[in-house]
CSV table of C-alpha atoms in Angstrom, one decimal:
chain,number,residue,atom,x,y,z
A,145,UNK,CA,132.0,111.9,126.4
A,146,UNK,CA,134.9,109.7,127.3
A,147,UNK,CA,137.4,109.0,124.6
A,148,UNK,CA,136.4,105.3,124.7
A,149,UNK,CA,132.8,106.0,123.9
A,150,UNK,CA,131.5,104.0,121.0
A,151,UNK,CA,128.0,104.7,119.6
A,152,UNK,CA,125.9,101.6,118.8
A,153,UNK,CA,125.4,101.4,115.1
A,154,UNK,CA,127.1,101.9,111.7
A,155,UNK,CA,127.8,105.1,109.7
A,156,UNK,CA,125.4,105.1,106.8
A,157,UNK,CA,125.6,106.9,103.4
A,158,UNK,CA,123.9,109.9,104.9
A,159,UNK,CA,122.2,111.3,101.7
A,160,UNK,CA,119.3,113.7,102.2
A,161,UNK,CA,117.2,116.3,100.5
A,162,UNK,CA,114.9,119.1,101.6
A,163,UNK,CA,111.4,117.8,102.4
A,164,UNK,CA,112.4,114.2,102.0
A,165,UNK,CA,110.8,113.2,105.3
A,166,UNK,CA,107.8,115.5,105.1
A,167,UNK,CA,105.4,112.5,105.0
A,168,UNK,CA,106.7,111.0,108.2
A,169,UNK,CA,106.7,114.4,109.9
A,170,UNK,CA,103.1,114.9,108.8
A,171,UNK,CA,102.2,111.6,110.5
A,172,UNK,CA,103.9,112.5,113.7
A,173,UNK,CA,102.2,115.8,113.8
A,174,UNK,CA,98.9,114.1,112.9
A,175,UNK,CA,97.8,110.7,114.3
A,176,UNK,CA,100.8,110.6,116.7
A,177,UNK,CA,100.5,114.2,117.9
A,178,UNK,CA,98.8,113.2,121.3
A,179,UNK,CA,102.0,111.3,122.2
A,180,UNK,CA,104.0,114.6,122.0
A,181,UNK,CA,101.3,116.8,123.5
A,182,UNK,CA,101.0,114.6,126.6
A,183,UNK,CA,104.7,113.8,127.1
A,184,UNK,CA,106.1,114.9,130.4
A,185,UNK,CA,109.4,115.7,128.6
A,186,UNK,CA,108.8,116.8,124.9
A,187,UNK,CA,112.0,115.3,123.7
A,188,UNK,CA,112.2,114.0,120.1
A,189,UNK,CA,115.3,112.3,118.6
A,190,UNK,CA,116.2,112.3,114.9
A,191,UNK,CA,118.5,109.3,114.8
A,192,UNK,CA,121.0,109.2,111.8
A,193,UNK,CA,120.1,112.6,110.3
A,194,UNK,CA,122.8,112.1,107.7
A,195,UNK,CA,125.4,114.3,106.0
A,196,UNK,CA,123.2,117.4,106.4
A,197,UNK,CA,120.9,118.5,109.2
A,198,UNK,CA,118.1,119.5,106.8
A,199,UNK,CA,115.5,117.0,107.8
A,200,UNK,CA,116.1,117.5,111.5
A,201,UNK,CA,115.7,121.3,111.1
A,202,UNK,CA,112.5,120.7,109.2
A,203,UNK,CA,111.2,118.2,111.8
A,204,UNK,CA,111.8,120.8,114.5
A,205,UNK,CA,109.8,123.5,112.7
A,206,UNK,CA,106.9,121.2,112.0
A,207,UNK,CA,106.7,119.8,115.6
A,208,UNK,CA,106.8,123.3,117.1
A,209,UNK,CA,103.2,123.6,115.8
A,210,UNK,CA,102.2,120.6,117.9
A,211,UNK,CA,104.1,121.6,121.0
A,212,UNK,CA,106.0,124.9,121.3
A,213,UNK,CA,108.4,123.6,123.8
A,214,UNK,CA,109.5,120.6,121.8
A,215,UNK,CA,113.2,119.7,122.1
A,216,UNK,CA,114.6,118.0,119.0
A,217,UNK,CA,118.0,116.4,119.1
A,218,UNK,CA,119.7,115.2,116.0
A,219,UNK,CA,121.9,112.2,116.7
A,220,UNK,CA,124.7,110.9,114.3
A,221,UNK,CA,127.5,108.5,114.7
A,222,UNK,CA,129.8,110.4,112.3
A,223,UNK,CA,131.5,113.2,114.4
A,224,UNK,CA,132.1,115.3,111.3
A,225,UNK,CA,128.4,115.4,110.5
A,226,UNK,CA,127.6,116.4,114.1
A,227,UNK,CA,130.2,119.2,113.9
A,228,UNK,CA,128.7,120.5,110.6
A,229,UNK,CA,125.2,120.4,112.0
A,230,UNK,CA,126.1,122.7,114.9
A,231,UNK,CA,125.5,125.7,112.6
A,232,UNK,CA,121.8,125.1,112.9
A,233,UNK,CA,121.7,124.6,116.7
A,234,UNK,CA,119.4,126.9,118.7
A,235,UNK,CA,117.2,126.6,121.8
A,236,UNK,CA,115.1,123.5,121.3
A,237,UNK,CA,117.3,122.1,118.5
A,238,UNK,CA,120.7,120.5,119.2
A,239,UNK,CA,123.0,117.8,117.8
A,240,UNK,CA,125.2,115.2,119.3
A,241,UNK,CA,127.2,112.1,118.5
A,242,UNK,CA,125.6,108.7,119.2
A,243,UNK,CA,123.7,105.8,117.9
A,244,UNK,CA,120.8,103.5,118.9
A,245,UNK,CA,121.8,103.8,122.6
A,246,UNK,CA,120.4,107.4,122.4
A,247,UNK,CA,123.1,109.3,124.4
A,248,UNK,CA,120.9,111.7,126.3
A,249,UNK,CA,121.4,110.7,130.0
A,250,UNK,CA,118.5,111.2,132.3
A,251,UNK,CA,115.9,111.8,129.6
A,252,UNK,CA,113.6,109.6,127.7
A,253,UNK,CA,112.3,110.6,124.2
A,254,UNK,CA,108.6,110.7,123.3
A,255,UNK,CA,109.7,110.0,119.7
A,256,UNK,CA,112.7,108.5,118.0
A,257,UNK,CA,112.8,108.7,114.2
A,258,UNK,CA,115.3,106.6,112.2
A,259,UNK,CA,114.7,107.1,108.5
A,260,UNK,CA,116.8,105.4,105.8
A,261,UNK,CA,119.1,104.1,108.5
A,262,UNK,CA,118.2,100.4,109.2
A,263,UNK,CA,117.6,100.0,105.4
A,264,UNK,CA,121.4,99.9,105.2
A,265,UNK,CA,121.8,97.2,107.9
A,266,UNK,CA,121.5,93.5,107.6
A,267,UNK,CA,118.0,92.2,108.4
A,268,UNK,CA,119.2,90.2,111.3
A,269,UNK,CA,120.5,93.3,113.0
A,270,UNK,CA,117.1,95.1,113.0
A,271,UNK,CA,115.4,93.5,116.0
A,272,UNK,CA,118.2,94.4,118.3
A,273,UNK,CA,118.3,97.9,117.1
A,274,UNK,CA,114.5,98.2,117.6
A,275,UNK,CA,114.8,96.8,121.1
A,276,UNK,CA,117.6,99.1,122.1
A,277,UNK,CA,116.0,102.2,120.8
A,278,UNK,CA,112.6,101.4,122.2
A,279,UNK,CA,114.2,100.7,125.6
A,280,UNK,CA,115.1,104.4,125.7
A,281,UNK,CA,111.6,105.7,125.0
A,282,UNK,CA,109.4,107.4,127.6
A,283,UNK,CA,106.2,105.5,128.6
A,284,UNK,CA,103.9,105.6,125.6
A,285,UNK,CA,106.7,106.7,123.3
A,286,UNK,CA,107.1,105.7,119.7
A,287,UNK,CA,110.0,104.7,117.5
A,288,UNK,CA,109.7,105.2,113.7
A,289,UNK,CA,111.8,103.0,111.5
A,290,UNK,CA,111.2,104.2,107.9
A,291,UNK,CA,112.5,104.3,104.4
A,292,UNK,CA,111.7,106.6,101.4
A,293,UNK,CA,112.9,107.5,98.0
A,294,UNK,CA,115.3,110.4,97.3
A,295,UNK,CA,112.7,113.1,97.2
A,296,UNK,CA,110.1,111.6,99.6
A,297,UNK,CA,107.4,110.7,97.1
A,298,UNK,CA,107.2,107.1,98.3
A,299,UNK,CA,107.7,106.3,101.9
A,300,UNK,CA,107.0,103.5,104.4
A,301,UNK,CA,107.5,103.3,108.1
A,302,UNK,CA,107.0,101.0,111.0
A,303,UNK,CA,105.8,102.4,114.4
A,304,UNK,CA,107.2,100.5,117.4
A,305,UNK,CA,106.6,101.0,121.1
A,306,UNK,CA,108.1,99.2,124.1
A,307,UNK,CA,106.3,96.0,123.2
A,308,UNK,CA,107.5,95.9,119.6
A,309,UNK,CA,106.2,96.9,116.1
A,310,UNK,CA,102.6,98.0,116.0
A,311,UNK,CA,101.8,99.4,112.5
A,312,UNK,CA,103.1,99.7,109.0
A,313,UNK,CA,102.3,102.9,107.0
A,314,UNK,CA,102.6,103.4,103.3
A,315,UNK,CA,102.6,107.0,102.1
A,316,UNK,CA,102.7,107.9,98.4
A,317,UNK,CA,102.4,111.0,96.3
A,318,UNK,CA,99.2,110.4,94.5
A,319,UNK,CA,99.7,110.3,90.7
A,320,UNK,CA,103.3,109.3,91.0
A,321,UNK,CA,102.8,105.5,90.7
A,322,UNK,CA,101.0,102.9,88.6
A,323,UNK,CA,99.9,100.6,91.5
A,324,UNK,CA,100.4,100.5,95.3
A,325,UNK,CA,103.0,97.8,95.2
A,326,UNK,CA,105.4,100.2,93.4
A,327,UNK,CA,106.3,101.2,97.0
A,328,UNK,CA,107.8,97.7,97.6
A,329,UNK,CA,111.4,98.9,96.8
A,330,UNK,CA,111.1,101.3,99.7
A,331,UNK,CA,109.8,98.9,102.3
A,332,UNK,CA,111.7,98.9,105.6
A,333,UNK,CA,114.5,96.3,106.0
A,334,UNK,CA,112.3,94.1,108.2
A,335,UNK,CA,109.9,93.6,105.3
A,336,UNK,CA,111.6,94.2,102.0
A,337,UNK,CA,113.1,90.7,101.6
A,338,UNK,CA,109.7,89.1,102.5
A,339,UNK,CA,107.8,90.6,99.6
A,340,UNK,CA,107.5,87.2,98.0
A,341,UNK,CA,104.5,84.9,97.4
A,342,UNK,CA,103.3,83.3,100.6
A,343,UNK,CA,104.4,86.1,102.9
A,344,UNK,CA,101.9,88.4,104.5
A,345,UNK,CA,103.4,91.7,103.2
A,346,UNK,CA,103.2,90.3,99.7
A,347,UNK,CA,99.5,89.3,100.2
A,348,UNK,CA,98.8,92.7,101.5
A,349,UNK,CA,100.4,94.6,98.6
A,350,UNK,CA,98.7,92.2,96.2
A,351,UNK,CA,95.3,92.9,97.8
A,352,UNK,CA,96.0,96.7,97.5
A,353,UNK,CA,96.9,96.3,93.8
A,354,UNK,CA,93.8,94.3,93.1
A,355,UNK,CA,91.6,96.9,94.8
A,356,UNK,CA,93.4,99.7,93.0
A,357,UNK,CA,92.9,98.0,89.6
A,358,UNK,CA,89.3,97.2,90.3
A,359,UNK,CA,88.6,100.8,91.1
A,360,UNK,CA,90.2,102.2,87.9
A,361,UNK,CA,86.9,103.8,86.8
A,362,UNK,CA,87.2,106.2,89.8
A,363,UNK,CA,90.4,107.5,88.2
A,364,UNK,CA,88.3,109.9,86.2
A,365,UNK,CA,87.6,111.7,89.5
A,366,UNK,CA,91.3,111.8,90.4
A,367,UNK,CA,93.8,109.6,92.1
A,368,UNK,CA,92.7,110.8,95.6
A,369,UNK,CA,89.2,109.4,95.2
A,370,UNK,CA,90.5,106.2,93.9
A,371,UNK,CA,93.0,105.8,96.8
A,372,UNK,CA,90.4,106.6,99.4
A,373,UNK,CA,88.0,104.0,97.8
A,374,UNK,CA,90.9,101.5,97.8
A,375,UNK,CA,91.5,101.9,101.5
A,376,UNK,CA,87.8,101.5,102.3
A,377,UNK,CA,87.7,98.4,100.2
A,378,UNK,CA,90.6,96.8,101.9
A,379,UNK,CA,89.0,97.5,105.3
A,380,UNK,CA,85.7,96.0,104.0
A,381,UNK,CA,87.7,92.9,102.9
A,382,UNK,CA,88.9,92.4,106.5
A,383,UNK,CA,92.3,94.0,106.4
A,384,UNK,CA,93.0,95.9,109.7
A,385,UNK,CA,93.3,99.4,108.0
A,386,UNK,CA,93.6,102.2,110.5
A,387,UNK,CA,92.6,105.9,110.7
A,388,UNK,CA,90.0,107.7,108.7
A,389,UNK,CA,89.4,109.2,105.2
A,390,UNK,CA,91.2,112.4,106.3
A,391,UNK,CA,94.5,110.4,106.4
A,392,UNK,CA,93.8,108.3,103.3
A,393,UNK,CA,93.3,111.5,101.3
A,394,UNK,CA,96.9,112.2,101.9
A,395,UNK,CA,98.0,109.1,100.1
A,396,UNK,CA,98.5,107.2,103.4
A,397,UNK,CA,97.5,103.6,104.2
A,398,UNK,CA,98.2,102.3,107.7
A,399,UNK,CA,97.7,98.7,108.7
A,400,UNK,CA,98.2,96.8,111.9
A,401,UNK,CA,101.6,95.1,112.1
A,402,UNK,CA,100.1,91.6,112.5
A,403,UNK,CA,98.7,91.8,109.0
A,404,UNK,CA,102.1,92.2,107.3
A,405,UNK,CA,104.7,90.8,109.7
A,406,UNK,CA,107.3,88.6,108.2
A,407,UNK,CA,106.4,85.9,110.8
A,408,UNK,CA,103.8,83.6,109.3
């Protein structure tokens, strides 16, 4: 790269832990797997992998089960982090310096994952970052903007395509929370400041809490049964809940973006 090259973005704290992003990886390897299987170029970008390459290495191993020729590229603004990550490089797994411009000339990713990155930006910076990253996607590609706690028990992510955000997913370790809205502190930057009365995301989390509390008797059969029943109730109430019980049983709840968008 030329000496004048400046990646688009800001260096973030870069903290990470093993298995921290397993819930998002499981979603990519599950409902979104057809995107990778059908991609002309099986390129996946882990944007902002942090101070250690752990989650990028894990993502590569998990997606190899979906497509053996997957090519995972970890992208970071901090050149020292990129240099450290080279220890893990191998065929199908590489690391390079860059930002939301996705510095891989001549190729378009099927997936771009940016976890715990935009959370550290200002909210007004998010739409431009989404637009730039999504402009680099292959046709039908997906950009995941997500946030999670330090060990991945509570996570949320937004799936975007070339037309903008499409879904919000909540994924929680069953038994690790009192009510669904406990995930609010891990909402993506585009939503976290809108979790106030009158906003759609607040109404959605409040509805989830109400359903969860109403189904408390099912708790005697375990948190999984109660969560599945909560998802079914929300769908019956008219919320655009996606996927089937097989995903709900994992502690996931995915809803169409229009139901939670910050725009009234």
